[in-house]
Amino acid sequence: MWPDRIGTVLTAVIVVLLAGATVAVYAYDPVDNTATVEPVDGRTVFLTKGCTGCHSIDGVSETGQIGPNLTGLPDRAGERVDGLSAGEYVRQSVLEPQAYIVSGYGELMPTLPLDTDELDALVEFLLDPGT
Ligand code: HEC
């Protein structure tokens, strides 16, 4: 009888250990769910990356005077350079400021460091500043 009992007890112990191990594996979550990734907001990029030192947009920031006022940019961006859509022109204006110089202004705009998400959000915002 003893050997049978030992077998049963051992089986029970093994089952308990395996169950515990399984729970432990599932409880271990290598992804930190408390860290949420904030979507990049184009308005915030515009306000925090130096653009407002030179540009104004009515209702957004109205102090920058060195560069053209960007109010109404969505309406003229598509007309600036033949072959460039409004989105392409705005993107180029930020990535390569010297590629096209707005009449009456000098080559003063620097290329500011922006990552891809910031650039995408900024272009989207400039095309639809919601003012
Ligand atoms: C040191 C001043 C300065 C800063 C900073 C600056 N710009 Fe400019 N920007 C200019 C000037 C001057 C022009 C006009 C000359 C030209 O076309 O490059 C211009 C032109 C532009 C144009 C084209 C406007 C049009 O009417 O066609 C856009 C769009 C623009 N800037 C966006 C930005 C954004 C977005 C930022 C921030 C990432 C920024 N600029 C930062 C000075 C600046």
Coordinates of N, CA and C and ligand atoms in Angstrom, one line a residue:
M1 N 0.8 -1.2 0.0 CA 0.0 0.0 0.0 C 0.9 1.3 0.0
W2 N 2.0 1.3 0.8 CA 2.8 2.5 0.9 C 3.3 3.0 -0.5
P3 N 3.8 2.1 -1.3 CA 4.3 2.6 -2.5 C 3.2 3.4 -3.3
D4 N 2.0 2.8 -3.3 CA 0.9 3.5 -4.0 C 0.7 4.9 -3.4
R5 N 0.7 5.0 -2.1 CA 0.4 6.3 -1.4 C 1.5 7.3 -1.8
I6 N 2.7 6.8 -1.7 CA 3.8 7.7 -2.1 C 3.6 8.2 -3.5
G7 N 3.2 7.3 -4.3 CA 3.0 7.7 -5.7 C 2.0 8.8 -5.8
T8 N 0.9 8.6 -5.1 CA -0.2 9.6 -5.1 C 0.3 11.0 -4.6
V9 N 1.0 10.9 -3.4 CA 1.5 12.1 -2.8 C 2.4 12.8 -3.7
L10 N 3.3 12.1 -4.3 CA 4.3 12.7 -5.2 C 3.6 13.3 -6.4
T11 N 2.6 12.6 -6.9 CA 1.9 13.2 -8.1 C 1.2 14.5 -7.7
A12 N 0.6 14.5 -6.4 CA 0.0 15.7 -6.0 C 1.0 16.8 -5.8
V13 N 2.1 16.5 -5.3 CA 3.2 17.5 -5.1 C 3.6 18.1 -6.5
I14 N 3.8 17.2 -7.4 CA 4.2 17.6 -8.7 C 3.2 18.5 -9.4
V15 N 1.9 18.1 -9.2 CA 0.8 18.9 -9.8 C 0.8 20.3 -9.2
V16 N 0.9 20.4 -7.9 CA 0.9 21.7 -7.2 C 2.1 22.5 -7.7
L17 N 3.3 21.9 -7.8 CA 4.5 22.7 -8.2 C 4.3 23.2 -9.6
L18 N 3.8 22.3 -10.5 CA 3.6 22.8 -11.9 C 2.6 23.9 -12.0
A19 N 1.5 23.7 -11.2 CA 0.5 24.8 -11.2 C 1.1 26.1 -10.8
G20 N 1.9 26.0 -9.7 CA 2.5 27.2 -9.2 C 3.4 27.9 -10.2
A21 N 4.2 27.0 -10.9 CA 5.1 27.5 -11.9 C 4.3 28.2 -13.0
T22 N 3.2 27.6 -13.4 CA 2.4 28.1 -14.5 C 1.9 29.5 -14.1
V23 N 1.4 29.6 -12.9 CA 0.9 30.9 -12.4 C 2.0 31.9 -12.4
A24 N 3.2 31.5 -11.9 CA 4.3 32.4 -11.9 C 4.6 32.9 -13.3
V25 N 4.6 32.0 -14.3 CA 5.0 32.4 -15.6 C 3.9 33.4 -16.2
Y26 N 2.7 33.1 -15.9 CA 1.6 34.1 -16.4 C 1.7 35.4 -15.7
A27 N 2.1 35.3 -14.4 CA 2.1 36.6 -13.6 C 3.2 37.5 -14.0
Y28 N 4.2 36.9 -14.6 CA 5.4 37.7 -15.0 C 5.1 38.4 -16.3
D29 N 5.0 39.7 -16.3 CA 4.7 40.5 -17.5 C 5.8 41.4 -17.8
P30 N 6.6 41.1 -18.8 CA 7.8 41.9 -19.0 C 7.4 43.3 -19.6
V31 N 6.2 43.5 -20.0 CA 5.8 44.8 -20.5 C 5.3 45.6 -19.4
D32 N 5.8 46.8 -19.2 CA 5.4 47.6 -18.1 C 4.1 48.4 -18.6
N33 N 3.0 47.9 -18.1 CA 1.7 48.5 -18.6 C 1.4 49.8 -18.0
T34 N 2.2 50.2 -17.0 CA 1.9 51.5 -16.4 C 2.5 52.7 -17.2
A35 N 3.5 52.3 -18.1 CA 4.1 53.4 -19.0 C 3.3 53.5 -20.2
T36 N 2.4 54.6 -20.3 CA 1.6 54.8 -21.5 C 2.4 55.7 -22.5
V37 N 2.3 55.4 -23.8 CA 3.0 56.2 -24.8 C 2.1 57.3 -25.2
E38 N 2.5 58.5 -25.0 CA 1.6 59.6 -25.4 C 1.7 59.8 -26.9
P39 N 0.6 60.0 -27.6 CA 0.8 60.3 -29.0 C 1.4 61.7 -29.1
V40 N 2.2 61.9 -30.2 CA 2.8 63.2 -30.3 C 1.8 64.2 -30.8
D41 N 1.7 65.3 -30.2 CA 0.7 66.3 -30.6 C 1.4 67.5 -31.4
G42 N 1.0 67.7 -32.6 CA 1.6 68.7 -33.5 C 1.6 70.1 -32.9
R43 N 0.6 70.4 -32.3 CA 0.5 71.8 -31.7 C 1.6 71.9 -30.6
T44 N 1.8 70.9 -29.8 CA 2.8 70.9 -28.8 C 4.2 71.0 -29.4
V45 N 4.4 70.3 -30.5 CA 5.7 70.4 -31.2 C 5.9 71.8 -31.7
F46 N 4.9 72.4 -32.3 CA 5.0 73.8 -32.8 C 5.4 74.7 -31.7
L47 N 4.7 74.5 -30.5 CA 4.9 75.4 -29.4 C 6.2 75.2 -28.6
T48 N 6.8 74.0 -28.8 CA 8.0 73.7 -27.9 C 9.3 73.5 -28.7
K49 N 9.3 73.5 -30.0 CA 10.5 73.2 -30.7 C 11.1 74.4 -31.4
G50 N 10.7 75.6 -30.9 CA 11.4 76.8 -31.4 C 10.7 77.5 -32.5
C51 N 9.6 77.0 -33.1 CA 8.9 77.6 -34.3 C 8.4 78.9 -33.9
T52 N 7.8 79.0 -32.7 CA 7.1 80.2 -32.2 C 8.1 81.4 -32.0
G53 N 9.4 81.1 -32.0 CA 10.4 82.2 -31.9 C 10.3 83.1 -33.1
C54 N 9.9 82.5 -34.2 CA 9.9 83.2 -35.5 C 8.5 83.3 -36.2
H55 N 7.6 82.4 -35.9 CA 6.3 82.3 -36.6 C 5.2 82.5 -35.6
S56 N 4.1 83.1 -36.1 CA 2.9 83.2 -35.4 C 1.8 82.5 -36.2
I57 N 0.8 81.9 -35.4 CA -0.4 81.4 -36.0 C -1.5 82.0 -35.2
D58 N -2.4 82.8 -35.8 CA -3.5 83.4 -35.0 C -4.2 82.4 -34.1
G59 N -4.3 82.8 -32.9 CA -5.1 81.9 -31.9 C -4.2 80.8 -31.3
V60 N -3.0 80.6 -31.8 CA -2.1 79.6 -31.3 C -0.9 80.2 -30.6
S61 N -0.2 81.1 -31.3 CA 1.0 81.8 -30.7 C 1.2 83.0 -31.6
E62 N 1.3 84.2 -31.0 CA 1.2 85.4 -31.8 C 2.4 86.3 -31.6
T63 N 3.5 85.7 -31.2 CA 4.7 86.6 -30.9 C 5.8 86.5 -32.0
G64 N 5.9 85.4 -32.6 CA 7.0 85.3 -33.6 C 6.8 86.2 -34.8
Q65 N 7.8 87.0 -35.1 CA 7.7 88.0 -36.2 C 8.8 87.9 -37.3
I66 N 9.8 87.0 -37.0 CA 10.9 87.0 -38.0 C 10.5 86.3 -39.3
G67 N 9.7 85.2 -39.2 CA 9.3 84.5 -40.4 C 7.9 84.8 -40.7
P68 N 7.4 84.3 -41.8 CA 6.0 84.6 -42.2 C 5.0 84.1 -41.2
N69 N 3.9 84.9 -41.0 CA 2.8 84.4 -40.2 C 2.2 83.2 -40.9
L70 N 2.0 82.1 -40.2 CA 1.6 80.9 -40.8 C 0.1 80.7 -40.8
T71 N -0.6 81.7 -40.3 CA -2.1 81.7 -40.4 C -2.5 81.6 -41.9
G72 N -3.4 80.7 -42.2 CA -3.8 80.5 -43.6 C -2.9 79.7 -44.4
L73 N -1.8 79.2 -43.8 CA -0.8 78.4 -44.6 C -1.5 77.2 -45.4
P74 N -2.5 76.6 -44.8 CA -3.1 75.4 -45.5 C -3.7 75.9 -46.9
D75 N -4.1 77.1 -47.0 CA -4.7 77.6 -48.2 C -3.7 77.9 -49.3
R76 N -2.4 78.3 -48.9 CA -1.5 78.7 -49.9 C -0.4 77.6 -50.1
A77 N -0.2 76.7 -49.1 CA 0.9 75.8 -49.2 C 0.9 75.0 -50.5
G78 N -0.2 74.6 -51.0 CA -0.3 73.8 -52.3 C 0.0 74.6 -53.5
E79 N 0.0 76.0 -53.4 CA 0.3 76.9 -54.5 C 1.8 77.3 -54.5
R80 N 2.5 77.1 -53.5 CA 3.9 77.6 -53.4 C 4.8 77.1 -54.5
V81 N 4.9 75.8 -54.6 CA 5.9 75.2 -55.5 C 5.2 74.3 -56.5
D82 N 5.4 74.5 -57.8 CA 4.8 73.6 -58.8 C 5.1 72.1 -58.5
G83 N 4.1 71.3 -58.5 CA 4.4 69.9 -58.3 C 4.4 69.4 -56.8
L84 N 4.4 70.4 -55.9 CA 4.4 69.9 -54.5 C 2.9 70.2 -53.9
S85 N 2.4 69.1 -53.3 CA 1.1 69.3 -52.6 C 1.3 70.1 -51.4
A86 N 0.2 70.5 -50.8 CA 0.3 71.3 -49.6 C 1.2 70.6 -48.5
G87 N 0.9 69.3 -48.4 CA 1.6 68.5 -47.4 C 3.1 68.4 -47.7
E88 N 3.4 68.1 -49.0 CA 4.8 68.0 -49.4 C 5.5 69.3 -49.2
Y89 N 4.9 70.4 -49.5 CA 5.5 71.7 -49.4 C 5.8 72.0 -47.9
V90 N 4.8 71.8 -47.0 CA 5.0 72.1 -45.6 C 6.1 71.2 -45.0
R91 N 6.2 69.9 -45.4 CA 7.2 69.0 -45.0 C 8.6 69.5 -45.4
Q92 N 8.7 69.9 -46.7 CA 9.9 70.4 -47.2 C 10.3 71.7 -46.5
S93 N 9.4 72.5 -46.2 CA 9.7 73.8 -45.6 C 10.4 73.6 -44.2
V94 N 10.0 72.5 -43.5 CA 10.6 72.2 -42.2 C 11.9 71.5 -42.4
L95 N 11.9 70.5 -43.3 CA 13.1 69.7 -43.5 C 14.2 70.4 -44.2
E96 N 13.9 71.2 -45.2 CA 14.9 71.9 -46.0 C 14.4 73.3 -46.2
P97 N 14.5 74.1 -45.1 CA 14.0 75.5 -45.2 C 14.5 76.3 -46.4
Q98 N 15.7 76.0 -46.8 CA 16.3 76.8 -47.9 C 15.8 76.4 -49.3
A99 N 15.1 75.3 -49.4 CA 14.7 74.8 -50.7 C 13.7 75.8 -51.4
Y100 N 13.0 76.5 -50.7 CA 12.1 77.5 -51.2 C 12.1 78.7 -50.2
I101 N 12.4 79.9 -50.7 CA 12.4 81.0 -49.8 C 11.1 81.9 -50.1
V102 N 10.3 82.1 -49.1 CA 9.1 82.9 -49.2 C 9.6 84.3 -49.6
S103 N 9.0 84.9 -50.6 CA 9.4 86.2 -51.1 C 9.3 87.3 -50.0
G104 N 10.4 88.1 -49.9 CA 10.4 89.1 -48.9 C 11.2 88.7 -47.6
Y105 N 11.5 87.4 -47.5 CA 12.2 86.9 -46.3 C 13.6 86.4 -46.7
G106 N 14.5 86.4 -45.7 CA 15.9 85.9 -46.0 C 16.0 84.4 -45.6
E107 N 17.1 83.9 -45.8 CA 17.4 82.5 -45.5 C 17.7 82.3 -44.0
L108 N 16.7 82.6 -43.2 CA 17.0 82.6 -41.8 C 16.5 81.3 -41.0
M109 N 15.7 80.6 -41.7 CA 15.1 79.5 -40.9 C 16.1 78.3 -40.8
P110 N 16.3 77.9 -39.6 CA 17.2 76.7 -39.3 C 16.5 75.4 -39.5
T111 N 17.2 74.3 -39.7 CA 16.6 73.0 -39.7 C 16.6 72.5 -38.3
L112 N 15.5 72.4 -37.7 CA 15.4 72.0 -36.3 C 15.3 70.5 -36.2
P113 N 15.9 70.0 -35.1 CA 15.9 68.5 -35.0 C 14.5 68.0 -34.5
L114 N 13.9 67.2 -35.3 CA 12.6 66.6 -35.0 C 12.7 65.1 -35.4
D115 N 12.1 64.3 -34.6 CA 12.0 62.9 -35.0 C 10.8 62.7 -35.9
T116 N 10.7 61.5 -36.5 CA 9.7 61.3 -37.5 C 8.3 61.5 -37.0
D117 N 8.0 61.1 -35.8 CA 6.7 61.3 -35.2 C 6.4 62.7 -35.0
E118 N 7.4 63.5 -34.6 CA 7.2 64.9 -34.3 C 7.0 65.6 -35.7
L119 N 7.7 65.2 -36.7 CA 7.6 65.9 -38.0 C 6.2 65.6 -38.6
D120 N 5.8 64.3 -38.5 CA 4.5 64.0 -39.0 C 3.4 64.8 -38.3
A121 N 3.4 64.8 -37.0 CA 2.4 65.5 -36.2 C 2.4 67.0 -36.5
L122 N 3.6 67.6 -36.6 CA 3.8 69.0 -36.9 C 3.2 69.4 -38.3
V123 N 3.5 68.6 -39.3 CA 3.0 68.8 -40.6 C 1.4 68.8 -40.6
E124 N 0.9 67.7 -39.9 CA -0.5 67.6 -39.8 C -1.2 68.8 -39.1
F125 N -0.5 69.3 -38.1 CA -1.0 70.4 -37.4 C -1.0 71.7 -38.2
L126 N 0.2 71.9 -39.0 CA 0.3 73.1 -39.8 C -0.8 73.1 -40.9
L127 N -1.1 71.9 -41.4 CA -2.1 71.9 -42.4 C -3.6 72.0 -41.9
D128 N -3.7 71.9 -40.6 CA -5.0 72.0 -40.0 C -4.9 72.4 -38.5
P129 N -4.5 73.7 -38.3 CA -4.2 74.2 -37.0 C -5.5 74.3 -36.1
G130 N -6.6 74.2 -36.7 CA -7.9 74.2 -36.0 C -8.2 75.5 -35.4
T131 N -7.8 76.6 -36.1 CA -8.1 77.9 -35.5 C -9.3 78.6 -36.3
Ligands
HEC1 C1 15.0 81.7 -36.8 C2 13.7 81.9 -37.3 C3 12.8 80.7 -37.7 C4 12.5 79.5 -36.9 C5 13.1 79.1 -35.6 C6 11.6 78.8 -37.7 N1 11.4 79.4 -38.9 FE1 10.1 78.8 -40.4 N2 10.7 80.4 -41.5 C7 11.5 81.4 -41.1 C8 11.7 82.3 -42.2 C9 12.5 83.6 -42.2 C10 10.9 81.8 -43.3 C11 10.8 82.4 -44.7 C12 12.0 82.1 -45.5 C13 11.9 80.7 -46.0 O1 10.9 80.4 -46.8 O2 12.7 79.9 -45.6 C14 10.3 80.6 -42.8 C15 9.4 79.8 -43.6 C16 8.6 78.8 -43.0 C17 7.6 78.1 -43.7 C18 7.0 78.4 -45.1 C19 5.9 79.5 -44.9 C20 5.2 79.8 -46.2 O3 4.4 80.8 -46.1 O4 5.4 79.3 -47.2 C21 7.0 77.2 -42.9 C22 5.9 76.2 -43.1 C23 7.8 77.3 -41.7 N3 8.8 78.2 -41.8 C24 7.6 76.5 -40.6 C25 8.4 76.5 -39.5 C26 8.3 75.5 -38.4 C27 7.2 74.4 -38.3 C28 9.3 75.8 -37.5 C29 9.6 75.0 -36.2 C30 10.0 73.6 -36.4 C31 10.0 76.9 -38.0 N4 9.5 77.3 -39.2 C32 11.1 77.6 -37.3 C33 12.1 81.5 -39.9 C34 12.1 80.6 -38.9

